[in-house]
Amino acid sequence: MTENSLAFQTITSARQWHTSSYTHEEAACVEVSEGPVTGVRDSKNRDLGALFFPAAEWAAFVRAARQEQI
């Protein structure tokens, strides 16, 4: 295991992740870990890693996505 992969495992496992309320057995959804830096990962492929965004950027994305649904 490389130093980078060990650091990644430590960062992602120490976070509290939650899935979308739309997630169910057949769905391919995301998990989110909110905080000063928001993490996003695939709920079906957690080992592939996560993307991390500043909280303000994630909040702007969520606002824009909600507006698109209206």
Short mmCIF file of N, CA, C and O in Angstrom, two decimals:
data_model
loop_
_atom_site.label_atom_id
_atom_site.label_comp_id
_atom_site.label_asym_id
_atom_site.label_seq_id
_atom_site.Cartn_x
_atom_site.Cartn_y
_atom_site.Cartn_z
N MET A 1 0.85 -1.17 0.00
CA MET A 1 0.00 0.00 0.00
C MET A 1 0.90 1.24 0.00
O MET A 1 1.83 1.32 0.77
N THR A 2 0.57 2.19 -0.87
CA THR A 2 1.40 3.38 -0.95
C THR A 2 1.02 4.36 0.16
O THR A 2 -0.04 4.27 0.77
N GLU A 3 1.90 5.32 0.38
CA GLU A 3 1.65 6.34 1.39
C GLU A 3 0.39 7.14 1.05
O GLU A 3 -0.41 7.45 1.93
N ASN A 4 0.19 7.46 -0.23
CA ASN A 4 -0.99 8.21 -0.65
C ASN A 4 -2.27 7.44 -0.42
O ASN A 4 -3.27 8.00 0.02
N SER A 5 -2.29 6.15 -0.74
CA SER A 5 -3.51 5.37 -0.54
C SER A 5 -3.82 5.21 0.94
O SER A 5 -4.98 5.21 1.35
N LEU A 6 -2.79 5.09 1.79
CA LEU A 6 -3.00 5.00 3.22
C LEU A 6 -3.58 6.31 3.74
O LEU A 6 -4.51 6.32 4.54
N ALA A 7 -3.06 7.43 3.27
CA ALA A 7 -3.58 8.75 3.69
C ALA A 7 -5.03 8.89 3.25
O ALA A 7 -5.87 9.38 4.01
N PHE A 8 -5.35 8.46 2.03
CA PHE A 8 -6.72 8.55 1.54
C PHE A 8 -7.65 7.71 2.41
O PHE A 8 -8.72 8.16 2.79
N GLN A 9 -7.27 6.48 2.74
CA GLN A 9 -8.11 5.62 3.57
C GLN A 9 -8.35 6.25 4.93
O GLN A 9 -9.44 6.18 5.46
N THR A 10 -7.34 6.87 5.49
CA THR A 10 -7.48 7.51 6.79
C THR A 10 -8.45 8.68 6.70
O THR A 10 -9.34 8.82 7.55
N ILE A 11 -8.32 9.49 5.67
CA ILE A 11 -9.20 10.66 5.50
C ILE A 11 -10.64 10.23 5.29
O ILE A 11 -11.56 10.75 5.91
N THR A 12 -10.88 9.28 4.41
CA THR A 12 -12.26 8.90 4.09
C THR A 12 -12.90 8.07 5.18
O THR A 12 -14.09 8.20 5.42
N SER A 13 -12.16 7.22 5.87
CA SER A 13 -12.78 6.40 6.90
C SER A 13 -13.08 7.20 8.16
O SER A 13 -13.98 6.83 8.92
N ALA A 14 -12.37 8.27 8.41
CA ALA A 14 -12.58 9.08 9.60
C ALA A 14 -13.80 10.00 9.45
O ALA A 14 -14.27 10.56 10.43
N ARG A 15 -14.32 10.13 8.26
CA ARG A 15 -15.46 11.01 7.99
C ARG A 15 -16.77 10.27 8.21
O ARG A 15 -16.83 9.07 8.09
N GLN A 16 -17.83 11.03 8.49
CA GLN A 16 -19.16 10.45 8.58
C GLN A 16 -19.86 10.68 7.25
O GLN A 16 -20.04 11.82 6.84
N TRP A 17 -20.23 9.60 6.60
CA TRP A 17 -20.86 9.66 5.28
C TRP A 17 -22.35 9.36 5.41
O TRP A 17 -22.76 8.58 6.24
N HIS A 18 -23.15 9.99 4.54
CA HIS A 18 -24.57 9.67 4.48
C HIS A 18 -25.00 9.61 3.02
O HIS A 18 -24.43 10.26 2.17
N THR A 19 -26.00 8.79 2.75
CA THR A 19 -26.49 8.63 1.39
C THR A 19 -27.71 9.51 1.17
O THR A 19 -28.37 9.94 2.11
N SER A 20 -28.02 9.72 -0.07
CA SER A 20 -29.20 10.46 -0.46
C SER A 20 -30.45 9.73 0.02
O SER A 20 -30.47 8.50 0.10
N SER A 21 -31.49 10.47 0.31
CA SER A 21 -32.76 9.84 0.70
C SER A 21 -33.37 9.08 -0.47
O SER A 21 -34.28 8.27 -0.30
N TYR A 22 -32.88 9.32 -1.69
CA TYR A 22 -33.36 8.63 -2.88
C TYR A 22 -32.64 7.30 -3.11
O TYR A 22 -32.98 6.56 -4.02
N THR A 23 -31.65 6.98 -2.30
CA THR A 23 -30.87 5.77 -2.48
C THR A 23 -31.70 4.54 -2.10
O THR A 23 -32.36 4.53 -1.07
N HIS A 24 -31.66 3.52 -2.94
CA HIS A 24 -32.27 2.23 -2.63
C HIS A 24 -31.42 1.15 -3.29
O HIS A 24 -30.43 1.45 -3.95
N GLU A 25 -31.77 -0.10 -3.10
CA GLU A 25 -30.95 -1.23 -3.55
C GLU A 25 -30.51 -1.12 -5.01
O GLU A 25 -29.38 -1.40 -5.35
N GLU A 26 -31.41 -0.75 -5.91
CA GLU A 26 -31.09 -0.74 -7.34
C GLU A 26 -30.45 0.57 -7.81
O GLU A 26 -29.95 0.64 -8.92
N ALA A 27 -30.51 1.59 -7.00
CA ALA A 27 -30.04 2.92 -7.43
C ALA A 27 -28.53 3.05 -7.30
O ALA A 27 -27.91 2.45 -6.43
N ALA A 28 -27.96 3.83 -8.18
CA ALA A 28 -26.55 4.19 -8.08
C ALA A 28 -26.51 5.63 -7.62
O ALA A 28 -26.74 6.55 -8.40
N CYS A 29 -26.30 5.82 -6.34
CA CYS A 29 -26.33 7.17 -5.77
C CYS A 29 -24.97 7.52 -5.16
O CYS A 29 -24.05 6.74 -5.18
N VAL A 30 -24.94 8.70 -4.61
CA VAL A 30 -23.71 9.17 -4.00
C VAL A 30 -23.86 9.23 -2.49
O VAL A 30 -24.96 9.27 -1.96
N GLU A 31 -22.72 9.22 -1.83
CA GLU A 31 -22.64 9.47 -0.40
C GLU A 31 -21.91 10.80 -0.23
O GLU A 31 -21.01 11.12 -1.00
N VAL A 32 -22.31 11.53 0.78
CA VAL A 32 -21.74 12.84 1.03
C VAL A 32 -21.25 12.90 2.47
O VAL A 32 -21.87 12.36 3.38
N SER A 33 -20.14 13.57 2.67
CA SER A 33 -19.61 13.84 3.99
C SER A 33 -19.41 15.35 4.08
O SER A 33 -18.53 15.91 3.43
N GLU A 34 -20.28 15.99 4.84
CA GLU A 34 -20.27 17.45 4.88
C GLU A 34 -19.39 17.99 6.00
O GLU A 34 -19.23 17.36 7.04
N GLY A 35 -18.83 19.14 5.76
CA GLY A 35 -17.97 19.81 6.71
C GLY A 35 -17.28 20.96 5.99
O GLY A 35 -17.73 21.37 4.92
N PRO A 36 -16.20 21.50 6.53
CA PRO A 36 -15.49 22.58 5.85
C PRO A 36 -15.06 22.19 4.44
O PRO A 36 -15.00 23.01 3.54
N VAL A 37 -14.76 20.90 4.28
CA VAL A 37 -14.48 20.32 2.96
C VAL A 37 -15.47 19.18 2.79
O VAL A 37 -15.54 18.28 3.61
N THR A 38 -16.29 19.25 1.74
CA THR A 38 -17.33 18.25 1.51
C THR A 38 -16.80 17.15 0.60
O THR A 38 -16.26 17.42 -0.46
N GLY A 39 -16.97 15.90 1.04
CA GLY A 39 -16.57 14.76 0.25
C GLY A 39 -17.77 14.14 -0.45
O GLY A 39 -18.87 14.11 0.10
N VAL A 40 -17.56 13.65 -1.66
CA VAL A 40 -18.62 13.00 -2.44
C VAL A 40 -18.02 11.72 -3.03
O VAL A 40 -16.93 11.75 -3.60
N ARG A 41 -18.74 10.60 -2.86
CA ARG A 41 -18.25 9.34 -3.42
C ARG A 41 -19.42 8.49 -3.91
O ARG A 41 -20.57 8.71 -3.51
N ASP A 42 -19.13 7.53 -4.74
CA ASP A 42 -20.11 6.60 -5.28
C ASP A 42 -20.47 5.59 -4.19
O ASP A 42 -19.59 4.92 -3.64
N SER A 43 -21.75 5.47 -3.89
CA SER A 43 -22.17 4.57 -2.81
C SER A 43 -21.96 3.09 -3.15
O SER A 43 -21.87 2.26 -2.26
N LYS A 44 -21.87 2.76 -4.42
CA LYS A 44 -21.67 1.36 -4.84
C LYS A 44 -20.19 1.01 -5.04
O LYS A 44 -19.84 -0.15 -5.11
N ASN A 45 -19.34 2.02 -5.17
CA ASN A 45 -17.91 1.81 -5.43
C ASN A 45 -17.06 2.70 -4.53
O ASN A 45 -16.27 3.50 -5.01
N ARG A 46 -17.21 2.54 -3.25
CA ARG A 46 -16.50 3.39 -2.29
C ARG A 46 -14.98 3.33 -2.44
O ARG A 46 -14.28 4.29 -2.17
N ASP A 47 -14.47 2.19 -2.85
CA ASP A 47 -13.02 2.01 -2.96
C ASP A 47 -12.40 2.82 -4.10
O ASP A 47 -11.18 2.95 -4.16
N LEU A 48 -13.23 3.34 -4.98
CA LEU A 48 -12.70 4.13 -6.10
C LEU A 48 -12.23 5.52 -5.66
O LEU A 48 -11.55 6.20 -6.41
N GLY A 49 -12.61 5.92 -4.48
CA GLY A 49 -12.18 7.22 -3.99
C GLY A 49 -13.33 8.21 -3.86
O GLY A 49 -14.49 7.84 -4.00
N ALA A 50 -12.97 9.42 -3.60
CA ALA A 50 -13.96 10.48 -3.39
C ALA A 50 -13.43 11.77 -3.99
O ALA A 50 -12.22 11.93 -4.20
N LEU A 51 -14.35 12.65 -4.26
CA LEU A 51 -14.00 14.00 -4.69
C LEU A 51 -14.26 14.92 -3.51
O LEU A 51 -15.23 14.74 -2.77
N PHE A 52 -13.42 15.93 -3.34
CA PHE A 52 -13.57 16.86 -2.22
C PHE A 52 -13.68 18.28 -2.73
O PHE A 52 -12.95 18.68 -3.64
N PHE A 53 -14.62 19.02 -2.15
CA PHE A 53 -14.90 20.39 -2.57
C PHE A 53 -14.98 21.30 -1.35
O PHE A 53 -15.48 20.86 -0.30
N PRO A 54 -14.58 22.56 -1.49
CA PRO A 54 -14.83 23.51 -0.40
C PRO A 54 -16.35 23.56 -0.14
O PRO A 54 -17.15 23.47 -1.07
N ALA A 55 -16.74 23.68 1.12
CA ALA A 55 -18.16 23.65 1.48
C ALA A 55 -18.98 24.67 0.71
O ALA A 55 -20.11 24.37 0.29
N ALA A 56 -18.46 25.86 0.49
CA ALA A 56 -19.20 26.89 -0.23
C ALA A 56 -19.47 26.47 -1.68
O ALA A 56 -20.55 26.73 -2.23
N GLU A 57 -18.51 25.80 -2.30
CA GLU A 57 -18.70 25.33 -3.68
C GLU A 57 -19.75 24.23 -3.73
O GLU A 57 -20.57 24.18 -4.65
N TRP A 58 -19.73 23.32 -2.77
CA TRP A 58 -20.72 22.25 -2.74
C TRP A 58 -22.12 22.85 -2.53
O TRP A 58 -23.08 22.44 -3.19
N ALA A 59 -22.24 23.81 -1.61
CA ALA A 59 -23.54 24.45 -1.36
C ALA A 59 -24.06 25.14 -2.63
O ALA A 59 -25.26 25.06 -2.93
N ALA A 60 -23.18 25.79 -3.38
CA ALA A 60 -23.59 26.43 -4.63
C ALA A 60 -24.07 25.40 -5.64
O ALA A 60 -25.07 25.61 -6.35
N PHE A 61 -23.40 24.26 -5.72
CA PHE A 61 -23.81 23.18 -6.62
C PHE A 61 -25.19 22.67 -6.25
O PHE A 61 -26.06 22.48 -7.10
N VAL A 62 -25.42 22.42 -4.96
CA VAL A 62 -26.72 21.90 -4.51
C VAL A 62 -27.83 22.90 -4.81
O VAL A 62 -28.90 22.53 -5.29
N ARG A 63 -27.57 24.19 -4.54
CA ARG A 63 -28.58 25.22 -4.86
C ARG A 63 -28.91 25.22 -6.34
O ARG A 63 -30.08 25.25 -6.74
N ALA A 64 -27.90 25.14 -7.19
CA ALA A 64 -28.12 25.15 -8.64
C ALA A 64 -28.88 23.89 -9.07
O ALA A 64 -29.79 23.98 -9.91
N ALA A 65 -28.55 22.75 -8.50
CA ALA A 65 -29.24 21.50 -8.87
C ALA A 65 -30.71 21.56 -8.47
O ALA A 65 -31.58 21.12 -9.20
N ARG A 66 -30.99 22.12 -7.31
CA ARG A 66 -32.39 22.24 -6.86
C ARG A 66 -33.17 23.18 -7.78
O ARG A 66 -34.34 22.92 -8.06
N GLN A 67 -32.56 24.23 -8.25
CA GLN A 67 -33.24 25.17 -9.14
C GLN A 67 -33.55 24.50 -10.47
O GLN A 67 -34.57 24.79 -11.09
N GLU A 68 -32.70 23.60 -10.93
CA GLU A 68 -32.92 22.90 -12.19
C GLU A 68 -34.13 21.98 -12.13
O GLU A 68 -34.75 21.72 -13.14
N GLN A 69 -34.46 21.49 -10.94
CA GLN A 69 -35.59 20.56 -10.78
C GLN A 69 -36.93 21.27 -10.84
O GLN A 69 -37.94 20.66 -11.10
N ILE A 70 -36.94 22.54 -10.58
CA ILE A 70 -38.21 23.30 -10.53
C ILE A 70 -38.75 23.55 -11.91
O ILE A 70 -38.16 23.65 -12.88
#
